[in-house]
Backbone as a printed PyTorch tensor [residue, N CA C, xyz], in Angstrom:
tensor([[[-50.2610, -79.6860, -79.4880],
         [-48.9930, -80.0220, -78.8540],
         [-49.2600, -80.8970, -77.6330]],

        [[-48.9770, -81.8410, -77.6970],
         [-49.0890, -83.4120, -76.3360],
         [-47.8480, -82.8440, -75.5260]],

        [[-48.3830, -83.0150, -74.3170],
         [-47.0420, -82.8040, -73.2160],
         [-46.5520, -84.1090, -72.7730]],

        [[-45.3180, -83.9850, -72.6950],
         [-44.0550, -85.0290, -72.3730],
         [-43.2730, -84.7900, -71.2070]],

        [[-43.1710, -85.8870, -70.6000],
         [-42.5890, -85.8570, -69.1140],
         [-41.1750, -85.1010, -69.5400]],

        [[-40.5440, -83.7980, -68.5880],
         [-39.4800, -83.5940, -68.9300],
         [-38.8000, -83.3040, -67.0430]],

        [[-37.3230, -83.2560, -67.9270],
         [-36.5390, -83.2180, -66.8870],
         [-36.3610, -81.6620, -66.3660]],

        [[-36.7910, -80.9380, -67.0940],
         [-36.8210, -79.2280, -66.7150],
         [-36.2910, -78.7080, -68.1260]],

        [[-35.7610, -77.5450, -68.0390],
         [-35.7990, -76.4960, -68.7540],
         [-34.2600, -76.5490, -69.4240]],

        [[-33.7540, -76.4270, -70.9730],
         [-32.4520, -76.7800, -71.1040],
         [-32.4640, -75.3840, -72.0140]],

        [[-31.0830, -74.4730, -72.1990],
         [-31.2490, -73.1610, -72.7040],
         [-29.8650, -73.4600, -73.6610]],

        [[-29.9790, -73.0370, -74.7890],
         [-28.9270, -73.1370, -75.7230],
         [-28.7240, -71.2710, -75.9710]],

        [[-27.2820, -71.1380, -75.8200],
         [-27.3520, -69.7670, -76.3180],
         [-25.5890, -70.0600, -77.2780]],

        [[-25.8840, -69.0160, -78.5390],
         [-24.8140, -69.4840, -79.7750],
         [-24.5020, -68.1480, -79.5050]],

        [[-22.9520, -68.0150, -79.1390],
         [-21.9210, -66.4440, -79.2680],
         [-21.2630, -66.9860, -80.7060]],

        [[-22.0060, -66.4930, -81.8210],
         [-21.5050, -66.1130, -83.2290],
         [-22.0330, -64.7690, -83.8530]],

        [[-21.1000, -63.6950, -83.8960],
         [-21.4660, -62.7130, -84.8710],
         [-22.0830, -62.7490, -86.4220]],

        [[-21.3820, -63.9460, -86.8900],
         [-22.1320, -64.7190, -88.1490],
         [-23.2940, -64.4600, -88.5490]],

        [[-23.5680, -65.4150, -87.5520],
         [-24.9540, -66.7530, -86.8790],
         [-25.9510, -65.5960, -86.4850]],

        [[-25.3360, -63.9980, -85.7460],
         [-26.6230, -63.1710, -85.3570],
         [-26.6570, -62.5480, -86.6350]],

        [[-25.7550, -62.2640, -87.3910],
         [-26.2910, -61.4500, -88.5040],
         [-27.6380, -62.0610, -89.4280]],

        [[-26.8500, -63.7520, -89.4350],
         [-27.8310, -64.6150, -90.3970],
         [-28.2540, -65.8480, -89.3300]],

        [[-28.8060, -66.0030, -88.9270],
         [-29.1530, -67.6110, -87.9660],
         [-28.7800, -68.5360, -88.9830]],

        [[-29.1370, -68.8040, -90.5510],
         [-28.9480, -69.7870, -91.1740],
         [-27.8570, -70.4150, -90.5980]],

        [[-26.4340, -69.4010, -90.3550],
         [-25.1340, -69.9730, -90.4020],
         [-24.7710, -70.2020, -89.1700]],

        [[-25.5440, -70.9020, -88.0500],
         [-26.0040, -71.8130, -87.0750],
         [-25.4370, -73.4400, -87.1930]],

        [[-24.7770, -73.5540, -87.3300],
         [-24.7240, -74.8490, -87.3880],
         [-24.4130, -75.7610, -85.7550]],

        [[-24.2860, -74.8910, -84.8580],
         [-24.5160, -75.4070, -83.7870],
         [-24.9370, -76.0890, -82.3840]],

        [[-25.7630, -75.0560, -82.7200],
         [-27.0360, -74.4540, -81.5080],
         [-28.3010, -75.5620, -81.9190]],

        [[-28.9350, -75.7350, -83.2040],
         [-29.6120, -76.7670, -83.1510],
         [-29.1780, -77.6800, -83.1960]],

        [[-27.9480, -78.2380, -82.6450],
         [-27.7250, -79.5460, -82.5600],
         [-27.8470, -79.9260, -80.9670]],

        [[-27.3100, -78.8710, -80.5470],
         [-27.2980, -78.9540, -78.7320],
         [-28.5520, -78.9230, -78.3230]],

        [[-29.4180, -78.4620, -78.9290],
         [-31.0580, -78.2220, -79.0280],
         [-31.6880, -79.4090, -78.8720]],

        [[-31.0870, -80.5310, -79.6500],
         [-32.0690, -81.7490, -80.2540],
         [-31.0450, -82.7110, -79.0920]],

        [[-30.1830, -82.4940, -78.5970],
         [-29.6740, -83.1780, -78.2870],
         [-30.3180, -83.1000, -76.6810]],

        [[-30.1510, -82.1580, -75.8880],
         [-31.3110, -81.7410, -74.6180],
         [-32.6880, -82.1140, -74.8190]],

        [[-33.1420, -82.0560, -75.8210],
         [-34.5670, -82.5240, -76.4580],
         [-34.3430, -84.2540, -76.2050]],

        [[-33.3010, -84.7410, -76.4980],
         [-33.3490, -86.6500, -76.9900],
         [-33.5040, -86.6060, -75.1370]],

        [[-32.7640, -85.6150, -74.4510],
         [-32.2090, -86.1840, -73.0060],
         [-33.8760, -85.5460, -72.1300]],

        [[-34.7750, -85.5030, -72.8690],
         [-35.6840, -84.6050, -72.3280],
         [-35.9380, -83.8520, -71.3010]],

        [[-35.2950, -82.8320, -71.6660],
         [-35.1360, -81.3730, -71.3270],
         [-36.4470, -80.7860, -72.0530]],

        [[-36.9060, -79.7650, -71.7380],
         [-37.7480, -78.3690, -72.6850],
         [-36.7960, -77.2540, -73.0490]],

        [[-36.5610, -77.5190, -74.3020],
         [-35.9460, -76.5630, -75.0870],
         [-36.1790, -75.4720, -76.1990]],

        [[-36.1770, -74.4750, -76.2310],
         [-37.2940, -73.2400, -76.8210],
         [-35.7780, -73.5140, -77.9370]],

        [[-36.2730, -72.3020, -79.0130],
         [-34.9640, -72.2120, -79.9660],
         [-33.8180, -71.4990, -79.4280]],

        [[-32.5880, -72.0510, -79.8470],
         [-31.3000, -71.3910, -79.6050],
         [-31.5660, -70.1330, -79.2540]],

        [[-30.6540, -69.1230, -78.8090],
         [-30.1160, -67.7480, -78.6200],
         [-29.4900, -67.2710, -78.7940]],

        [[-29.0810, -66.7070, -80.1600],
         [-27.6840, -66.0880, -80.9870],
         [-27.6260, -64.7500, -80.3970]],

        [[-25.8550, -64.7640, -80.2730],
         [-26.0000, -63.5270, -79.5650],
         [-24.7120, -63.0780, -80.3430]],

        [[-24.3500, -62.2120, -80.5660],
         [-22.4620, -61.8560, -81.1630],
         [-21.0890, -62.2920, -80.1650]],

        [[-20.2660, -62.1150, -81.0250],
         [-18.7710, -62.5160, -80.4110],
         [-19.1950, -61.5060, -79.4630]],

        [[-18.6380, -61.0770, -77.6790],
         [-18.3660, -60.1190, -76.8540],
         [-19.5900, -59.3720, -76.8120]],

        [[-20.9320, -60.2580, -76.8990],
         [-22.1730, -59.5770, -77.2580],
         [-22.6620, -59.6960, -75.6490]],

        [[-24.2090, -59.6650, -75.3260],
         [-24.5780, -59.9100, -73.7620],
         [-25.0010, -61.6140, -73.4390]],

        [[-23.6430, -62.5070, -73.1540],
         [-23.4880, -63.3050, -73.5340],
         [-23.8780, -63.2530, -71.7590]],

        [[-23.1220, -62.9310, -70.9000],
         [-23.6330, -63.0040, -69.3420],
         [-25.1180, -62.6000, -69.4980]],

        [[-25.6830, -61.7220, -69.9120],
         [-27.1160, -61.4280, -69.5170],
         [-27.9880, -62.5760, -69.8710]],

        [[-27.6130, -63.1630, -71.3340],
         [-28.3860, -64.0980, -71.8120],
         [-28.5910, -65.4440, -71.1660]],

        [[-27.1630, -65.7560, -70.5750],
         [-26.6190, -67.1820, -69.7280],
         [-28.2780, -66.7850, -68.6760]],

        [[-28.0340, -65.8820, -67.8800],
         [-28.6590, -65.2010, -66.5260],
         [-29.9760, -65.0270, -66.8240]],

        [[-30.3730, -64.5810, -68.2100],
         [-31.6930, -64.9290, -68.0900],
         [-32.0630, -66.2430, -68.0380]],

        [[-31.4410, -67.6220, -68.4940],
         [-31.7000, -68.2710, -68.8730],
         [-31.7310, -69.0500, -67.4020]],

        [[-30.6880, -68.5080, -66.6230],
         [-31.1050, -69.1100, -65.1880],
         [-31.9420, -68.6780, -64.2770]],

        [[-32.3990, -67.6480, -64.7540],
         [-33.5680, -66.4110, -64.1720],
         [-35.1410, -67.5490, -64.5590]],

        [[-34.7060, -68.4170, -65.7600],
         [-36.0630, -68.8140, -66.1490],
         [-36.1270, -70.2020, -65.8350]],

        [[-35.2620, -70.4230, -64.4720],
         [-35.5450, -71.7600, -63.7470],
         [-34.4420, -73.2420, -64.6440]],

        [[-33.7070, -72.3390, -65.5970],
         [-33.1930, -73.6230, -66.5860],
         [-32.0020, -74.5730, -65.3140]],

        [[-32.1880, -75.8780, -66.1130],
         [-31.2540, -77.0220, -64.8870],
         [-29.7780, -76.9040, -65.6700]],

        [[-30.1450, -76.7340, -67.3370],
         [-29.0330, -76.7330, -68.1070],
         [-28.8000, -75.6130, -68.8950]],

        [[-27.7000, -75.0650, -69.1610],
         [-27.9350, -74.1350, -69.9500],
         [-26.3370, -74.4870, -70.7430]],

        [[-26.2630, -74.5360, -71.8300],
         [-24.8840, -74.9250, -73.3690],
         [-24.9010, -73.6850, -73.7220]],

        [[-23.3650, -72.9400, -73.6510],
         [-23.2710, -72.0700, -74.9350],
         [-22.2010, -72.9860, -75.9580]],

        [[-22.5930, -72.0140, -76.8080],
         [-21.3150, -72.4700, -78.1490],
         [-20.8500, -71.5480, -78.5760]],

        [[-19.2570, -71.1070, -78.8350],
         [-19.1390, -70.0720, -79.4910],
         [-17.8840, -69.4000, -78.1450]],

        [[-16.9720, -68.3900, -79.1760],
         [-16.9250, -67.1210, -77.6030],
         [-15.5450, -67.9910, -77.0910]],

        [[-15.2290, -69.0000, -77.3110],
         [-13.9330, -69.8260, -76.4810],
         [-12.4620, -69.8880, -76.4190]],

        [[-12.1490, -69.2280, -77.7510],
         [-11.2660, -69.1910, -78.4220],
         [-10.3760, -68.1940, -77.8990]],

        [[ -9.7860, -67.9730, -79.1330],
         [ -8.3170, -66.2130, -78.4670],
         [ -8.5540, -65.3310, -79.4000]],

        [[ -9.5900, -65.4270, -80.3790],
         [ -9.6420, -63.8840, -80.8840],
         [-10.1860, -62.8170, -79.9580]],

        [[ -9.9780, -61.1750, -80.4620],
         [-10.6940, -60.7060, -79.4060],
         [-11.6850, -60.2130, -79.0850]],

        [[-12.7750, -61.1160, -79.8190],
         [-13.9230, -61.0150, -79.2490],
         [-14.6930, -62.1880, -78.5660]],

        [[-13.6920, -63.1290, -78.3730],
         [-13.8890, -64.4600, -78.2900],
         [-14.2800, -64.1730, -76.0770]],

        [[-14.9720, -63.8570, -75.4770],
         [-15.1140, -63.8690, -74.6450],
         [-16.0740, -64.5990, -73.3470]],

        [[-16.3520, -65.1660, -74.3110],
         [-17.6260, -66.3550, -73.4000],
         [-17.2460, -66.8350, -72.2790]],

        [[-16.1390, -67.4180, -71.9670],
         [-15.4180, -67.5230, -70.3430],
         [-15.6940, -66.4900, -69.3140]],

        [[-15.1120, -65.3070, -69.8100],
         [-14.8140, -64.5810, -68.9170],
         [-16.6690, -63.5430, -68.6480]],

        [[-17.3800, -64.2420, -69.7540],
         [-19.0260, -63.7900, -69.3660],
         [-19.3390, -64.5120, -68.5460]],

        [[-19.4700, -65.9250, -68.5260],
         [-19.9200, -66.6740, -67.8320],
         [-19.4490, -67.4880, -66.9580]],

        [[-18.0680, -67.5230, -66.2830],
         [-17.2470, -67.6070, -64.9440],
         [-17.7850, -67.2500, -64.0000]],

        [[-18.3800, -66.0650, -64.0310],
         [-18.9790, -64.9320, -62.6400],
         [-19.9330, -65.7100, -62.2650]],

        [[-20.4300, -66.6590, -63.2200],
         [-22.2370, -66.5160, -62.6730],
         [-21.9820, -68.0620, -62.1610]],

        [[-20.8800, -68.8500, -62.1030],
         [-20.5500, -70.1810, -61.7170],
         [-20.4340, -70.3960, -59.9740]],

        [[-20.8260, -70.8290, -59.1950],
         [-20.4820, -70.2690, -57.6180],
         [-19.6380, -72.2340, -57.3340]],

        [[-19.8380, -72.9950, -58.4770],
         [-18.4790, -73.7330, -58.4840],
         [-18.2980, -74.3370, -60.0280]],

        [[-16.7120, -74.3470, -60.1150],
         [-16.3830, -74.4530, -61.1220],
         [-15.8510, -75.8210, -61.6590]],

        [[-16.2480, -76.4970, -62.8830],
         [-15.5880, -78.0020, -63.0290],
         [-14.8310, -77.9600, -64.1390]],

        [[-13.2920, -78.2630, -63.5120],
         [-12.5420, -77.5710, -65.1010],
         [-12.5210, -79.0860, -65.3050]],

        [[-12.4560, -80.3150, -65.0280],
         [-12.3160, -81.6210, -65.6290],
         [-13.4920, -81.2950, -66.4410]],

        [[-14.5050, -81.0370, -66.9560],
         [-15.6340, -81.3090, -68.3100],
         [-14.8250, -80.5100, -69.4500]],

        [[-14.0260, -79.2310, -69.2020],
         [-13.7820, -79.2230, -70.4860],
         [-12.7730, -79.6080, -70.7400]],

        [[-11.3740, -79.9440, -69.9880],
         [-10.2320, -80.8740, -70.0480],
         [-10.8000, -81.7470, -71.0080]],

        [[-11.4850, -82.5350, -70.5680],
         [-11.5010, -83.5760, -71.5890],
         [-11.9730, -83.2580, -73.0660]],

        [[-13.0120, -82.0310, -72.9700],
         [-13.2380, -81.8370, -74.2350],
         [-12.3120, -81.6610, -74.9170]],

        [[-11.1650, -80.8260, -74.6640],
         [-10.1610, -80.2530, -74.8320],
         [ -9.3310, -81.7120, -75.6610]],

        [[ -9.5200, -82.3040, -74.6570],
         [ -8.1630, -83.9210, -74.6350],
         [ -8.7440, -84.8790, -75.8400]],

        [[-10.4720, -84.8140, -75.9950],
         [-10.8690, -85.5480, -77.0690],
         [-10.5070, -84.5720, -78.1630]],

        [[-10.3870, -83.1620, -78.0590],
         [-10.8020, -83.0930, -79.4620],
         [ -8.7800, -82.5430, -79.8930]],

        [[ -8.2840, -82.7720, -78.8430],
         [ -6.6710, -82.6470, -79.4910],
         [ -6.5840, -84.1120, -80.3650]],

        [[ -7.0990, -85.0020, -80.1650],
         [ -6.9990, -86.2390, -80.6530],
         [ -7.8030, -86.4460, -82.2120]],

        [[ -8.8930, -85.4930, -82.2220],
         [ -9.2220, -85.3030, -83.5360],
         [ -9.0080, -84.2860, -84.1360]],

        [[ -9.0560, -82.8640, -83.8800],
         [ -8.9740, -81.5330, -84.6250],
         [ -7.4830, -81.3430, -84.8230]],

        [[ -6.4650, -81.7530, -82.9930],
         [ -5.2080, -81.4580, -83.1040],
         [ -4.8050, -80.0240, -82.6170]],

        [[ -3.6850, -79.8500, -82.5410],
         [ -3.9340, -78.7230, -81.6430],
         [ -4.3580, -77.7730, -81.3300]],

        [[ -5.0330, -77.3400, -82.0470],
         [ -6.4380, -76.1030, -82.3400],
         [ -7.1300, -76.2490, -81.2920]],

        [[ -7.0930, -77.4260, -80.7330],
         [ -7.9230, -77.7480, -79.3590],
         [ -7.8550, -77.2340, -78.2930]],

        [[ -6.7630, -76.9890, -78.1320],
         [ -6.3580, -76.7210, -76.9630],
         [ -6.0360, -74.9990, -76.6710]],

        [[ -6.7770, -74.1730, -77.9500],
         [ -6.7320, -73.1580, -77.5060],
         [ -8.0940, -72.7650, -77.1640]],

        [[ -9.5950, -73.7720, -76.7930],
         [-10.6470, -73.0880, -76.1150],
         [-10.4210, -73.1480, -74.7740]],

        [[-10.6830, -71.9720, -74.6740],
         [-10.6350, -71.6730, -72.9190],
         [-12.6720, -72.1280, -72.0920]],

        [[-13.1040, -72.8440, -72.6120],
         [-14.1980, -72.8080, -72.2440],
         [-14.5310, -73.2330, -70.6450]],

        [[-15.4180, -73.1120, -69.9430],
         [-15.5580, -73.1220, -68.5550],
         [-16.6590, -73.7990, -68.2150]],

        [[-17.0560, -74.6560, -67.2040],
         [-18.2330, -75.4420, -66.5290],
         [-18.6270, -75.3860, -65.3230]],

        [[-19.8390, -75.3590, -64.9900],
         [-19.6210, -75.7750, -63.5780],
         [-21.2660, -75.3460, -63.2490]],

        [[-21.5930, -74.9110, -62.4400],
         [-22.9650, -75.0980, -61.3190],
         [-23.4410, -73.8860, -60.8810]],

        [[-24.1940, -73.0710, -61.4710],
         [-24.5730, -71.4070, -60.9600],
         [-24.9610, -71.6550, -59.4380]],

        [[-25.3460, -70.4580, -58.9510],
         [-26.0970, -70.4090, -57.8020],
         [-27.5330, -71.1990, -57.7550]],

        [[-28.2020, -70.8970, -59.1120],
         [-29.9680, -71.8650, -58.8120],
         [-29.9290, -73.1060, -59.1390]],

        [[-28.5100, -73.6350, -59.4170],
         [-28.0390, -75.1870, -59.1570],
         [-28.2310, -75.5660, -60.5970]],

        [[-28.2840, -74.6830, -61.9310],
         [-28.0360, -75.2060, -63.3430],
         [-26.9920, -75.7170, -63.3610]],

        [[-26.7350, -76.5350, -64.6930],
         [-25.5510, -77.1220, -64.9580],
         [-24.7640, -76.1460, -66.2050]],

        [[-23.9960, -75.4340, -66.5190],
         [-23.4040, -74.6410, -67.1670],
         [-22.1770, -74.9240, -67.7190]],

        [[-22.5630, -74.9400, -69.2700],
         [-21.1940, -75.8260, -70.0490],
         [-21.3330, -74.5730, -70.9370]],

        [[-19.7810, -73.9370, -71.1440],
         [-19.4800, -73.3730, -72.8670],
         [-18.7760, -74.1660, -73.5190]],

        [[-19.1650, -74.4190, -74.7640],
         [-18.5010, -75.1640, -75.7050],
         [-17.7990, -74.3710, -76.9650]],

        [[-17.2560, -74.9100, -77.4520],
         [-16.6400, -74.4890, -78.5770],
         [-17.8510, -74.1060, -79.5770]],

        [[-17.3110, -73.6250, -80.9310],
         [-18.3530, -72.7760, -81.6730],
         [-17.8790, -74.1460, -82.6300]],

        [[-17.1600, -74.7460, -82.8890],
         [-17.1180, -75.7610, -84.2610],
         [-17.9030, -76.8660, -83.8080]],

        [[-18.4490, -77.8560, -85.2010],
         [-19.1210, -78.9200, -84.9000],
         [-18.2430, -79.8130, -83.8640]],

        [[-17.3450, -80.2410, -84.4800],
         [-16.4670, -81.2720, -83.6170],
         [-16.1680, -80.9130, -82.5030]],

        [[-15.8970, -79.7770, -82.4560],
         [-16.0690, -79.2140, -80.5680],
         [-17.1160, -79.4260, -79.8760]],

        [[-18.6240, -79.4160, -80.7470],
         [-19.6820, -79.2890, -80.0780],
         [-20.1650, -80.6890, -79.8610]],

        [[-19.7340, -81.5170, -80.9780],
         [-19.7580, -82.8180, -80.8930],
         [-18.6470, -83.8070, -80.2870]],

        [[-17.7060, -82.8900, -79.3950],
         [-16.5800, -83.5940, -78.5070],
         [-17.6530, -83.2500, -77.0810]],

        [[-18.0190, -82.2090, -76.9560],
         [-18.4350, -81.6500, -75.9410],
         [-19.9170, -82.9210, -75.6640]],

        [[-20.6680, -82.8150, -76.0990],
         [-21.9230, -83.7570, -75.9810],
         [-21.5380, -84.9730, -75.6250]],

        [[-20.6490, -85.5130, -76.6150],
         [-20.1490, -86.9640, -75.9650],
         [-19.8490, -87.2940, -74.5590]],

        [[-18.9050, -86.3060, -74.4320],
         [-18.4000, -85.8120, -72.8800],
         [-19.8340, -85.8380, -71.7020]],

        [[-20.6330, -85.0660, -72.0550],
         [-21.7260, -84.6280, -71.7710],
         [-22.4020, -85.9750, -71.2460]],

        [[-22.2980, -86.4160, -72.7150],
         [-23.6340, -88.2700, -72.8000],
         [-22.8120, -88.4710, -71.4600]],

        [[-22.1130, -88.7020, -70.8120],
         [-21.3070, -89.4830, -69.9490],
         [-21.4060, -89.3570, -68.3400]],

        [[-22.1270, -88.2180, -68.4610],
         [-22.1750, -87.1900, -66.8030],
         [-23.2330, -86.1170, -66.4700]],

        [[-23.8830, -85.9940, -67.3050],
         [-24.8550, -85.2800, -67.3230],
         [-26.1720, -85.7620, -66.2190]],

        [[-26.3580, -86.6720, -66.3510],
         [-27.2130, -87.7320, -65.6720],
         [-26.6710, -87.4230, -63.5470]],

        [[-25.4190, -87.7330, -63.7890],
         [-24.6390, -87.8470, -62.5680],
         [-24.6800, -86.2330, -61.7950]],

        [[-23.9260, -85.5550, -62.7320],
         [-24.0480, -84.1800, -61.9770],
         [-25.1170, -83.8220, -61.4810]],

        [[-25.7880, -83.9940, -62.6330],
         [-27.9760, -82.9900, -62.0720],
         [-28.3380, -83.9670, -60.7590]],

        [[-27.8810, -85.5080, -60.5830],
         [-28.2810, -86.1230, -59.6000],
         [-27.4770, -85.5330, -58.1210]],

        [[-26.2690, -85.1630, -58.3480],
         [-25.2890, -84.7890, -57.3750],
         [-25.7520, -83.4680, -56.4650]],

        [[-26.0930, -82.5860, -57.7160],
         [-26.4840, -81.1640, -57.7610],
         [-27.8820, -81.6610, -56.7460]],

        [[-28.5930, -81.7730, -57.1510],
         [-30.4620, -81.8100, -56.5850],
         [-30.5830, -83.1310, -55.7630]],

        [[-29.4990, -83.6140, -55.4720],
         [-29.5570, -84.8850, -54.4930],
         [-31.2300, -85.9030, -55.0130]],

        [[-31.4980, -86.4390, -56.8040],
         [-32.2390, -86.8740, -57.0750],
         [-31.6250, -88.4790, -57.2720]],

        [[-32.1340, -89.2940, -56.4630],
         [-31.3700, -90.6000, -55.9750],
         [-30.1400, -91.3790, -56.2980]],

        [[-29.0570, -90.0420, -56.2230],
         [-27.8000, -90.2090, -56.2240],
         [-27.4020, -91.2940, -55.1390]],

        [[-26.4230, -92.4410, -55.3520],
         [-25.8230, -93.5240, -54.5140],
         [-24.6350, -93.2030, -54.5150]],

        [[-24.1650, -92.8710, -52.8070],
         [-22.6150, -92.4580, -52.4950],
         [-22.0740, -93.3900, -52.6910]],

        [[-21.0180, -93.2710, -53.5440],
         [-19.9820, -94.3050, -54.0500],
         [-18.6230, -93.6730, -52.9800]],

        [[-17.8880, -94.2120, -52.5210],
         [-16.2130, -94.3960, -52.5030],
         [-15.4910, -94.1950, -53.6550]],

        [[-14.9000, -93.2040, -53.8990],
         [-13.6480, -92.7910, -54.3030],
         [-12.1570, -92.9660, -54.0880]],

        [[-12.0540, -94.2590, -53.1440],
         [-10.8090, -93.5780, -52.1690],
         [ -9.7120, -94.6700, -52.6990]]])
């Protein structure tokens, strides 16, 4: 195994009851995987965990283990085990509801209104990770990344003051 310059540590964790019974039925988690991998991150394999499973402990280890990024998928929705928000809200010490707005706003434009019932949440733990839940469907996960391609770069620079240029907003 050759080592490759990376940007730190990226943690994928999948809230599907499915997906823990069988990983096969994953169709998510290695995509967010390869996709932190293209943005070079170090990324170990996904972390399936169940609907309302220890979806906070898992987030927390994952920031326990120094990660800059950590993606869930899964958990967003209104069934009731759909709880991934309300796991991983606590551990946010600020919150960015514009990242999933838009996910939300791209994917009303393709899925339709199904979209607009993930409640998913973003934002910046205490050890300064970047913390996105995404939806559990491809097109969610693939509204979400796009979103992602776009700011990802910017935030981690904002976050760790790594030669971020103050722009005017005004």
């Amino acid at each position: 195994m050759t080592s490759q310059p990376t940007r730190g540590r990226g943690v994928v964790v999948v809230v599907s009851t499915s997906a823990a019974a069988d990983p096969a039925l994953d169709t998510t988690g290695p995509t967010i995987a390869a996709w932190l991998r293209a943005h070079d991150f170090t990324v170990d394999e996904p972390v399936i965990v169940p609907d309302g499973g220890p979806v906070a402990a898992t987030v927390t280890a994952g920031l326990l283990a120094d990660a800059r990024v950590v993606i869930t998928t899964g958990g967003t929705g209104v069934t009731p085990t759909d709880r991934t928000p309300e796991a991983v809200a606590p551990l946010l010490d600020l919150e960015l509801p514009g990242v999933l707005e838009e996910v939300r706003r791209r994917g009303l434009a393709g899925a339709g209104p199904t979209a607009l019932l993930s409640r998913g949440v973003a934002g910046i733990a205490s050890t300064g990770a970047f913390v996105v839940t995404l939806p559990g469907s491809r097109g969610g996960v693939a509204d979400g990344l796009a979103v992602l391609d776009g700011l990802l770069d910017h935030v981690l620079a904002q976050v760790h003051g790594e030669g971020h240029a103050r722009r005017s907003h005004s």
